[in-house]
Amino acid sequence: MATIEWNRQNLAYQSLTEVPPELIEHEGSRTAELDLTHNKISDLRFLVDYPHLTTLILDHNLVGSHVKLPAMNKLHTLWLNHNKISNLSTFVAALVKSCPNLRHLSMMNNEAAPSFFNGGTFQQYMDYRYYVISRLQKLDALDDKVIQENERAEAERIYGRSKSRRKSTKKKLEQDNS
């Protein structure tokens, strides 16, 4: 049986508004890591042709809150620093649906991710963290910080569990009781 050699595709600093179709056709199905740093990309629907993507770097692009994302079940690392994400709940809902196995997410310097660096208060920053943690249950790190258990507990206390987590917990309880 032949093994597939996974590629890292680096398209950073090329002022791209889209990934060239010929690159997608030849490399998409063999690419595990894709770096699109410092481009002008806003539409991510082309990612449907990257079924084995585990790491996606989109720092310094034009990705907005209402971006359409294909299902990316293998994606575990996503960097979206310095983009145009302004509506946190809309964007995170898309991530919950499309990236169920996300472990590392970085959204620094987006309007939806308030921090000291972009005029946000400490309370706004913490609320942002709690909200994202409550919705993306498998997340291990958000921005530049590992998620602590006390943060998970506070996120659940404030925002409750996401629907997917409630369903899996309910199913586990039913299995344990049978």
mmCIF file of the C-alpha atoms, coordinates in Angstrom:
data_MODEL
# 
_entry.id   MODEL 
# 
loop_
_atom_site.group_PDB 
_atom_site.id 
_atom_site.type_symbol 
_atom_site.label_atom_id 
_atom_site.label_alt_id 
_atom_site.label_comp_id 
_atom_site.label_asym_id 
_atom_site.label_entity_id 
_atom_site.label_seq_id 
_atom_site.pdbx_PDB_ins_code 
_atom_site.Cartn_x 
_atom_site.Cartn_y 
_atom_site.Cartn_z 
_atom_site.occupancy 
_atom_site.B_iso_or_equiv 
_atom_site.pdbx_formal_charge 
_atom_site.auth_seq_id 
_atom_site.auth_comp_id 
_atom_site.auth_asym_id 
_atom_site.auth_atom_id 
_atom_site.pdbx_PDB_model_num 
ATOM 1   C CA . MET A 1 1   ? 0.000   0.000  0.000   1.00 0.00 ? 1   MET A CA 1 
ATOM 2   C CA . ALA A 1 2   ? 1.411   3.390  -1.008  1.00 0.00 ? 2   ALA A CA 1 
ATOM 3   C CA . THR A 1 3   ? 1.594   6.136  1.590   1.00 0.00 ? 3   THR A CA 1 
ATOM 4   C CA . ILE A 1 4   ? 0.624   9.681  0.774   1.00 0.00 ? 4   ILE A CA 1 
ATOM 5   C CA . GLU A 1 5   ? 3.243   12.345 1.405   1.00 0.00 ? 5   GLU A CA 1 
ATOM 6   C CA . TRP A 1 6   ? 1.452   15.357 2.883   1.00 0.00 ? 6   TRP A CA 1 
ATOM 7   C CA . ASN A 1 7   ? 2.579   18.764 1.739   1.00 0.00 ? 7   ASN A CA 1 
ATOM 8   C CA . ARG A 1 8   ? 2.928   22.161 3.300   1.00 0.00 ? 8   ARG A CA 1 
ATOM 9   C CA . GLN A 1 9   ? 1.834   24.801 0.808   1.00 0.00 ? 9   GLN A CA 1 
ATOM 10  C CA . ASN A 1 10  ? 3.282   28.272 1.436   1.00 0.00 ? 10  ASN A CA 1 
ATOM 11  C CA . LEU A 1 11  ? 1.527   31.050 -0.473  1.00 0.00 ? 11  LEU A CA 1 
ATOM 12  C CA . ALA A 1 12  ? 2.355   33.846 1.968   1.00 0.00 ? 12  ALA A CA 1 
ATOM 13  C CA . TYR A 1 13  ? 3.077   37.453 0.918   1.00 0.00 ? 13  TYR A CA 1 
ATOM 14  C CA . GLN A 1 14  ? 1.815   37.115 -2.658  1.00 0.00 ? 14  GLN A CA 1 
ATOM 15  C CA . SER A 1 15  ? -1.090  39.618 -2.665  1.00 0.00 ? 15  SER A CA 1 
ATOM 16  C CA . LEU A 1 16  ? -3.461  36.843 -3.697  1.00 0.00 ? 16  LEU A CA 1 
ATOM 17  C CA . THR A 1 17  ? -7.201  37.459 -3.745  1.00 0.00 ? 17  THR A CA 1 
ATOM 18  C CA . GLU A 1 18  ? -7.735  33.745 -4.364  1.00 0.00 ? 18  GLU A CA 1 
ATOM 19  C CA . VAL A 1 19  ? -5.653  30.596 -4.575  1.00 0.00 ? 19  VAL A CA 1 
ATOM 20  C CA . PRO A 1 20  ? -4.826  29.831 -8.210  1.00 0.00 ? 20  PRO A CA 1 
ATOM 21  C CA . PRO A 1 21  ? -7.125  27.040 -9.467  1.00 0.00 ? 21  PRO A CA 1 
ATOM 22  C CA . GLU A 1 22  ? -4.209  25.073 -10.960 1.00 0.00 ? 22  GLU A CA 1 
ATOM 23  C CA . LEU A 1 23  ? -2.536  24.942 -7.516  1.00 0.00 ? 23  LEU A CA 1 
ATOM 24  C CA . ILE A 1 24  ? -5.759  23.772 -5.910  1.00 0.00 ? 24  ILE A CA 1 
ATOM 25  C CA . GLU A 1 25  ? -6.179  21.092 -8.563  1.00 0.00 ? 25  GLU A CA 1 
ATOM 26  C CA . HIS A 1 26  ? -2.617  19.765 -8.286  1.00 0.00 ? 26  HIS A CA 1 
ATOM 27  C CA . GLU A 1 27  ? -1.901  20.246 -4.572  1.00 0.00 ? 27  GLU A CA 1 
ATOM 28  C CA . GLY A 1 28  ? -5.204  20.559 -2.701  1.00 0.00 ? 28  GLY A CA 1 
ATOM 29  C CA . SER A 1 29  ? -5.812  16.877 -2.063  1.00 0.00 ? 29  SER A CA 1 
ATOM 30  C CA . ARG A 1 30  ? -2.224  16.360 -0.815  1.00 0.00 ? 30  ARG A CA 1 
ATOM 31  C CA . THR A 1 31  ? -1.916  19.463 1.391   1.00 0.00 ? 31  THR A CA 1 
ATOM 32  C CA . ALA A 1 32  ? -2.058  19.200 5.172   1.00 0.00 ? 32  ALA A CA 1 
ATOM 33  C CA . GLU A 1 33  ? -0.728  22.690 5.998   1.00 0.00 ? 33  GLU A CA 1 
ATOM 34  C CA . LEU A 1 34  ? -1.621  25.849 4.094   1.00 0.00 ? 34  LEU A CA 1 
ATOM 35  C CA . ASP A 1 35  ? -0.063  29.259 4.804   1.00 0.00 ? 35  ASP A CA 1 
ATOM 36  C CA . LEU A 1 36  ? -1.813  32.217 3.187   1.00 0.00 ? 36  LEU A CA 1 
ATOM 37  C CA . THR A 1 37  ? -0.360  34.940 5.424   1.00 0.00 ? 37  THR A CA 1 
ATOM 38  C CA . HIS A 1 38  ? -0.419  38.544 4.122   1.00 0.00 ? 38  HIS A CA 1 
ATOM 39  C CA . ASN A 1 39  ? -2.721  38.187 1.153   1.00 0.00 ? 39  ASN A CA 1 
ATOM 40  C CA . LYS A 1 40  ? -6.113  39.664 0.261   1.00 0.00 ? 40  LYS A CA 1 
ATOM 41  C CA . ILE A 1 41  ? -8.264  36.566 0.623   1.00 0.00 ? 41  ILE A CA 1 
ATOM 42  C CA . SER A 1 42  ? -11.862 36.904 1.811   1.00 0.00 ? 42  SER A CA 1 
ATOM 43  C CA . ASP A 1 43  ? -13.621 33.884 0.259   1.00 0.00 ? 43  ASP A CA 1 
ATOM 44  C CA . LEU A 1 44  ? -12.707 30.513 1.757   1.00 0.00 ? 44  LEU A CA 1 
ATOM 45  C CA . ARG A 1 45  ? -15.016 28.233 -0.221  1.00 0.00 ? 45  ARG A CA 1 
ATOM 46  C CA . PHE A 1 46  ? -11.991 26.930 -2.171  1.00 0.00 ? 46  PHE A CA 1 
ATOM 47  C CA . LEU A 1 47  ? -11.018 25.030 0.993   1.00 0.00 ? 47  LEU A CA 1 
ATOM 48  C CA . VAL A 1 48  ? -13.512 22.324 0.011   1.00 0.00 ? 48  VAL A CA 1 
ATOM 49  C CA . ASP A 1 49  ? -10.708 21.099 -2.280  1.00 0.00 ? 49  ASP A CA 1 
ATOM 50  C CA . TYR A 1 50  ? -8.309  20.721 0.681   1.00 0.00 ? 50  TYR A CA 1 
ATOM 51  C CA . PRO A 1 51  ? -9.889  17.699 2.421   1.00 0.00 ? 51  PRO A CA 1 
ATOM 52  C CA . HIS A 1 52  ? -6.818  16.770 4.499   1.00 0.00 ? 52  HIS A CA 1 
ATOM 53  C CA . LEU A 1 53  ? -6.027  20.219 5.862   1.00 0.00 ? 53  LEU A CA 1 
ATOM 54  C CA . THR A 1 54  ? -4.884  20.146 9.491   1.00 0.00 ? 54  THR A CA 1 
ATOM 55  C CA . THR A 1 55  ? -3.320  23.618 9.749   1.00 0.00 ? 55  THR A CA 1 
ATOM 56  C CA . LEU A 1 56  ? -4.527  26.819 8.097   1.00 0.00 ? 56  LEU A CA 1 
ATOM 57  C CA . ILE A 1 57  ? -2.785  30.166 8.525   1.00 0.00 ? 57  ILE A CA 1 
ATOM 58  C CA . LEU A 1 58  ? -4.735  33.175 7.276   1.00 0.00 ? 58  LEU A CA 1 
ATOM 59  C CA . ASP A 1 59  ? -3.088  36.018 9.209   1.00 0.00 ? 59  ASP A CA 1 
ATOM 60  C CA . HIS A 1 60  ? -3.372  39.486 7.612   1.00 0.00 ? 60  HIS A CA 1 
ATOM 61  C CA . ASN A 1 61  ? -6.140  38.800 5.084   1.00 0.00 ? 61  ASN A CA 1 
ATOM 62  C CA . LEU A 1 62  ? -9.691  40.076 4.549   1.00 0.00 ? 62  LEU A CA 1 
ATOM 63  C CA . VAL A 1 63  ? -11.690 37.245 6.156   1.00 0.00 ? 63  VAL A CA 1 
ATOM 64  C CA . GLY A 1 64  ? -14.948 38.573 7.615   1.00 0.00 ? 64  GLY A CA 1 
ATOM 65  C CA . SER A 1 65  ? -17.552 37.344 10.077  1.00 0.00 ? 65  SER A CA 1 
ATOM 66  C CA . HIS A 1 66  ? -19.921 35.969 7.428   1.00 0.00 ? 66  HIS A CA 1 
ATOM 67  C CA . VAL A 1 67  ? -17.354 33.897 5.544   1.00 0.00 ? 67  VAL A CA 1 
ATOM 68  C CA . LYS A 1 68  ? -18.600 30.580 4.132   1.00 0.00 ? 68  LYS A CA 1 
ATOM 69  C CA . LEU A 1 69  ? -16.564 27.652 5.388   1.00 0.00 ? 69  LEU A CA 1 
ATOM 70  C CA . PRO A 1 70  ? -16.719 24.105 4.025   1.00 0.00 ? 70  PRO A CA 1 
ATOM 71  C CA . ALA A 1 71  ? -16.612 21.139 6.396   1.00 0.00 ? 71  ALA A CA 1 
ATOM 72  C CA . MET A 1 72  ? -13.016 20.760 7.593   1.00 0.00 ? 72  MET A CA 1 
ATOM 73  C CA . ASN A 1 73  ? -13.135 17.837 10.001  1.00 0.00 ? 73  ASN A CA 1 
ATOM 74  C CA . LYS A 1 74  ? -9.359  17.351 10.123  1.00 0.00 ? 74  LYS A CA 1 
ATOM 75  C CA . LEU A 1 75  ? -8.503  20.990 10.815  1.00 0.00 ? 75  LEU A CA 1 
ATOM 76  C CA . HIS A 1 76  ? -6.988  21.410 14.279  1.00 0.00 ? 76  HIS A CA 1 
ATOM 77  C CA . THR A 1 77  ? -5.051  24.695 13.951  1.00 0.00 ? 77  THR A CA 1 
ATOM 78  C CA . LEU A 1 78  ? -6.494  27.927 12.570  1.00 0.00 ? 78  LEU A CA 1 
ATOM 79  C CA . TRP A 1 79  ? -4.816  31.344 12.701  1.00 0.00 ? 79  TRP A CA 1 
ATOM 80  C CA . LEU A 1 80  ? -6.892  34.350 11.647  1.00 0.00 ? 80  LEU A CA 1 
ATOM 81  C CA . ASN A 1 81  ? -4.984  37.205 13.251  1.00 0.00 ? 81  ASN A CA 1 
ATOM 82  C CA . HIS A 1 82  ? -5.441  40.669 11.713  1.00 0.00 ? 82  HIS A CA 1 
ATOM 83  C CA . ASN A 1 83  ? -8.560  40.029 9.609   1.00 0.00 ? 83  ASN A CA 1 
ATOM 84  C CA . LYS A 1 84  ? -11.993 41.669 9.354   1.00 0.00 ? 84  LYS A CA 1 
ATOM 85  C CA . ILE A 1 85  ? -13.941 39.534 11.840  1.00 0.00 ? 85  ILE A CA 1 
ATOM 86  C CA . SER A 1 86  ? -16.353 41.834 13.674  1.00 0.00 ? 86  SER A CA 1 
ATOM 87  C CA . ASN A 1 87  ? -19.258 39.582 14.743  1.00 0.00 ? 87  ASN A CA 1 
ATOM 88  C CA . LEU A 1 88  ? -18.001 36.954 17.158  1.00 0.00 ? 88  LEU A CA 1 
ATOM 89  C CA . SER A 1 89  ? -21.169 34.862 17.504  1.00 0.00 ? 89  SER A CA 1 
ATOM 90  C CA . THR A 1 90  ? -21.677 34.614 13.740  1.00 0.00 ? 90  THR A CA 1 
ATOM 91  C CA . PHE A 1 91  ? -18.084 33.638 13.087  1.00 0.00 ? 91  PHE A CA 1 
ATOM 92  C CA . VAL A 1 92  ? -17.810 31.160 15.965  1.00 0.00 ? 92  VAL A CA 1 
ATOM 93  C CA . ALA A 1 93  ? -21.088 29.496 14.900  1.00 0.00 ? 93  ALA A CA 1 
ATOM 94  C CA . ALA A 1 94  ? -19.510 28.867 11.484  1.00 0.00 ? 94  ALA A CA 1 
ATOM 95  C CA . LEU A 1 95  ? -16.427 27.373 13.151  1.00 0.00 ? 95  LEU A CA 1 
ATOM 96  C CA . VAL A 1 96  ? -18.538 25.114 15.373  1.00 0.00 ? 96  VAL A CA 1 
ATOM 97  C CA . LYS A 1 97  ? -20.314 23.767 12.302  1.00 0.00 ? 97  LYS A CA 1 
ATOM 98  C CA . SER A 1 98  ? -17.334 23.497 9.941   1.00 0.00 ? 98  SER A CA 1 
ATOM 99  C CA . CYS A 1 99  ? -14.346 22.780 12.203  1.00 0.00 ? 99  CYS A CA 1 
ATOM 100 C CA . PRO A 1 100 ? -15.522 20.371 14.915  1.00 0.00 ? 100 PRO A CA 1 
ATOM 101 C CA . ASN A 1 101 ? -12.006 19.232 15.863  1.00 0.00 ? 101 ASN A CA 1 
ATOM 102 C CA . LEU A 1 102 ? -10.365 22.628 16.224  1.00 0.00 ? 102 LEU A CA 1 
ATOM 103 C CA . ARG A 1 103 ? -7.706  22.623 18.981  1.00 0.00 ? 103 ARG A CA 1 
ATOM 104 C CA . HIS A 1 104 ? -5.810  25.884 18.381  1.00 0.00 ? 104 HIS A CA 1 
ATOM 105 C CA . LEU A 1 105 ? -7.479  29.126 17.309  1.00 0.00 ? 105 LEU A CA 1 
ATOM 106 C CA . SER A 1 106 ? -5.918  32.560 17.098  1.00 0.00 ? 106 SER A CA 1 
ATOM 107 C CA . MET A 1 107 ? -8.015  35.620 16.252  1.00 0.00 ? 107 MET A CA 1 
ATOM 108 C CA . MET A 1 108 ? -5.901  38.429 17.687  1.00 0.00 ? 108 MET A CA 1 
ATOM 109 C CA . ASN A 1 109 ? -6.355  41.945 16.309  1.00 0.00 ? 109 ASN A CA 1 
ATOM 110 C CA . ASN A 1 110 ? -9.843  41.384 14.959  1.00 0.00 ? 110 ASN A CA 1 
ATOM 111 C CA . GLU A 1 111 ? -12.660 43.649 16.107  1.00 0.00 ? 111 GLU A CA 1 
ATOM 112 C CA . ALA A 1 112 ? -14.497 40.578 17.459  1.00 0.00 ? 112 ALA A CA 1 
ATOM 113 C CA . ALA A 1 113 ? -11.504 39.683 19.648  1.00 0.00 ? 113 ALA A CA 1 
ATOM 114 C CA . PRO A 1 114 ? -11.065 42.663 21.971  1.00 0.00 ? 114 PRO A CA 1 
ATOM 115 C CA . SER A 1 115 ? -7.765  43.052 23.780  1.00 0.00 ? 115 SER A CA 1 
ATOM 116 C CA . PHE A 1 116 ? -5.470  45.731 25.128  1.00 0.00 ? 116 PHE A CA 1 
ATOM 117 C CA . PHE A 1 117 ? -3.812  45.921 21.712  1.00 0.00 ? 117 PHE A CA 1 
ATOM 118 C CA . ASN A 1 118 ? -6.960  46.959 19.833  1.00 0.00 ? 118 ASN A CA 1 
ATOM 119 C CA . GLY A 1 119 ? -8.644  49.144 22.458  1.00 0.00 ? 119 GLY A CA 1 
ATOM 120 C CA . GLY A 1 120 ? -10.559 46.468 24.364  1.00 0.00 ? 120 GLY A CA 1 
ATOM 121 C CA . THR A 1 121 ? -10.779 46.286 28.126  1.00 0.00 ? 121 THR A CA 1 
ATOM 122 C CA . PHE A 1 122 ? -9.610  43.342 30.206  1.00 0.00 ? 122 PHE A CA 1 
ATOM 123 C CA . GLN A 1 123 ? -13.253 42.420 30.898  1.00 0.00 ? 123 GLN A CA 1 
ATOM 124 C CA . GLN A 1 124 ? -14.094 42.470 27.171  1.00 0.00 ? 124 GLN A CA 1 
ATOM 125 C CA . TYR A 1 125 ? -11.088 40.253 26.508  1.00 0.00 ? 125 TYR A CA 1 
ATOM 126 C CA . MET A 1 126 ? -12.118 37.759 29.174  1.00 0.00 ? 126 MET A CA 1 
ATOM 127 C CA . ASP A 1 127 ? -15.724 37.722 27.950  1.00 0.00 ? 127 ASP A CA 1 
ATOM 128 C CA . TYR A 1 128 ? -14.465 37.017 24.425  1.00 0.00 ? 128 TYR A CA 1 
ATOM 129 C CA . ARG A 1 129 ? -12.356 34.115 25.735  1.00 0.00 ? 129 ARG A CA 1 
ATOM 130 C CA . TYR A 1 130 ? -15.213 32.656 27.771  1.00 0.00 ? 130 TYR A CA 1 
ATOM 131 C CA . TYR A 1 131 ? -17.612 32.826 24.847  1.00 0.00 ? 131 TYR A CA 1 
ATOM 132 C CA . VAL A 1 132 ? -15.230 31.126 22.398  1.00 0.00 ? 132 VAL A CA 1 
ATOM 133 C CA . ILE A 1 133 ? -14.246 28.478 24.955  1.00 0.00 ? 133 ILE A CA 1 
ATOM 134 C CA . SER A 1 134 ? -17.913 27.727 25.683  1.00 0.00 ? 134 SER A CA 1 
ATOM 135 C CA . ARG A 1 135 ? -18.680 27.145 22.000  1.00 0.00 ? 135 ARG A CA 1 
ATOM 136 C CA . LEU A 1 136 ? -15.522 25.361 20.816  1.00 0.00 ? 136 LEU A CA 1 
ATOM 137 C CA . GLN A 1 137 ? -15.346 22.576 23.383  1.00 0.00 ? 137 GLN A CA 1 
ATOM 138 C CA . LYS A 1 138 ? -12.237 20.824 22.005  1.00 0.00 ? 138 LYS A CA 1 
ATOM 139 C CA . LEU A 1 139 ? -10.114 23.980 21.952  1.00 0.00 ? 139 LEU A CA 1 
ATOM 140 C CA . ASP A 1 140 ? -6.793  23.659 23.836  1.00 0.00 ? 140 ASP A CA 1 
ATOM 141 C CA . ALA A 1 141 ? -5.427  27.138 23.098  1.00 0.00 ? 141 ALA A CA 1 
ATOM 142 C CA . LEU A 1 142 ? -7.017  30.451 22.181  1.00 0.00 ? 142 LEU A CA 1 
ATOM 143 C CA . ASP A 1 143 ? -4.823  33.191 20.779  1.00 0.00 ? 143 ASP A CA 1 
ATOM 144 C CA . ASP A 1 144 ? -1.528  33.097 22.647  1.00 0.00 ? 144 ASP A CA 1 
ATOM 145 C CA . LYS A 1 145 ? -2.760  31.299 25.778  1.00 0.00 ? 145 LYS A CA 1 
ATOM 146 C CA . VAL A 1 146 ? -3.462  27.699 26.718  1.00 0.00 ? 146 VAL A CA 1 
ATOM 147 C CA . ILE A 1 147 ? -7.011  27.273 28.041  1.00 0.00 ? 147 ILE A CA 1 
ATOM 148 C CA . GLN A 1 148 ? -7.062  26.514 31.758  1.00 0.00 ? 148 GLN A CA 1 
ATOM 149 C CA . GLU A 1 149 ? -9.672  24.323 33.480  1.00 0.00 ? 149 GLU A CA 1 
ATOM 150 C CA . ASN A 1 150 ? -10.866 27.266 35.582  1.00 0.00 ? 150 ASN A CA 1 
ATOM 151 C CA . GLU A 1 151 ? -11.529 29.161 32.329  1.00 0.00 ? 151 GLU A CA 1 
ATOM 152 C CA . ARG A 1 152 ? -13.592 26.233 31.016  1.00 0.00 ? 152 ARG A CA 1 
ATOM 153 C CA . ALA A 1 153 ? -15.606 26.163 34.224  1.00 0.00 ? 153 ALA A CA 1 
ATOM 154 C CA . GLU A 1 154 ? -16.235 29.920 34.114  1.00 0.00 ? 154 GLU A CA 1 
ATOM 155 C CA . ALA A 1 155 ? -17.142 29.758 30.407  1.00 0.00 ? 155 ALA A CA 1 
ATOM 156 C CA . GLU A 1 156 ? -19.700 27.047 31.147  1.00 0.00 ? 156 GLU A CA 1 
ATOM 157 C CA . ARG A 1 157 ? -21.063 28.973 34.135  1.00 0.00 ? 157 ARG A CA 1 
ATOM 158 C CA . ILE A 1 158 ? -21.552 32.140 32.071  1.00 0.00 ? 158 ILE A CA 1 
ATOM 159 C CA . TYR A 1 159 ? -22.593 30.740 28.684  1.00 0.00 ? 159 TYR A CA 1 
ATOM 160 C CA . GLY A 1 160 ? -23.621 27.160 29.419  1.00 0.00 ? 160 GLY A CA 1 
ATOM 161 C CA . ARG A 1 161 ? -22.594 24.236 27.318  1.00 0.00 ? 161 ARG A CA 1 
ATOM 162 C CA . SER A 1 162 ? -22.836 24.287 23.577  1.00 0.00 ? 162 SER A CA 1 
ATOM 163 C CA . LYS A 1 163 ? -25.577 22.112 22.057  1.00 0.00 ? 163 LYS A CA 1 
ATOM 164 C CA . SER A 1 164 ? -23.106 19.526 20.758  1.00 0.00 ? 164 SER A CA 1 
ATOM 165 C CA . ARG A 1 165 ? -21.539 19.131 24.184  1.00 0.00 ? 165 ARG A CA 1 
ATOM 166 C CA . ARG A 1 166 ? -24.973 18.836 25.843  1.00 0.00 ? 166 ARG A CA 1 
ATOM 167 C CA . LYS A 1 167 ? -25.990 16.086 23.413  1.00 0.00 ? 167 LYS A CA 1 
ATOM 168 C CA . SER A 1 168 ? -22.792 14.089 23.926  1.00 0.00 ? 168 SER A CA 1 
ATOM 169 C CA . THR A 1 169 ? -23.026 14.464 27.719  1.00 0.00 ? 169 THR A CA 1 
ATOM 170 C CA . LYS A 1 170 ? -26.692 13.403 27.701  1.00 0.00 ? 170 LYS A CA 1 
ATOM 171 C CA . LYS A 1 171 ? -25.870 10.397 25.510  1.00 0.00 ? 171 LYS A CA 1 
ATOM 172 C CA . LYS A 1 172 ? -22.995 9.400  27.830  1.00 0.00 ? 172 LYS A CA 1 
ATOM 173 C CA . LEU A 1 173 ? -25.254 9.669  30.893  1.00 0.00 ? 173 LEU A CA 1 
ATOM 174 C CA . GLU A 1 174 ? -27.887 7.505  29.184  1.00 0.00 ? 174 GLU A CA 1 
ATOM 175 C CA . GLN A 1 175 ? -25.224 4.903  28.333  1.00 0.00 ? 175 GLN A CA 1 
ATOM 176 C CA . ASP A 1 176 ? -23.870 4.944  31.890  1.00 0.00 ? 176 ASP A CA 1 
ATOM 177 C CA . ASN A 1 177 ? -27.363 4.417  33.325  1.00 0.00 ? 177 ASN A CA 1 
ATOM 178 C CA . SER A 1 178 ? -28.237 1.483  31.059  1.00 0.00 ? 178 SER A CA 1 
# 
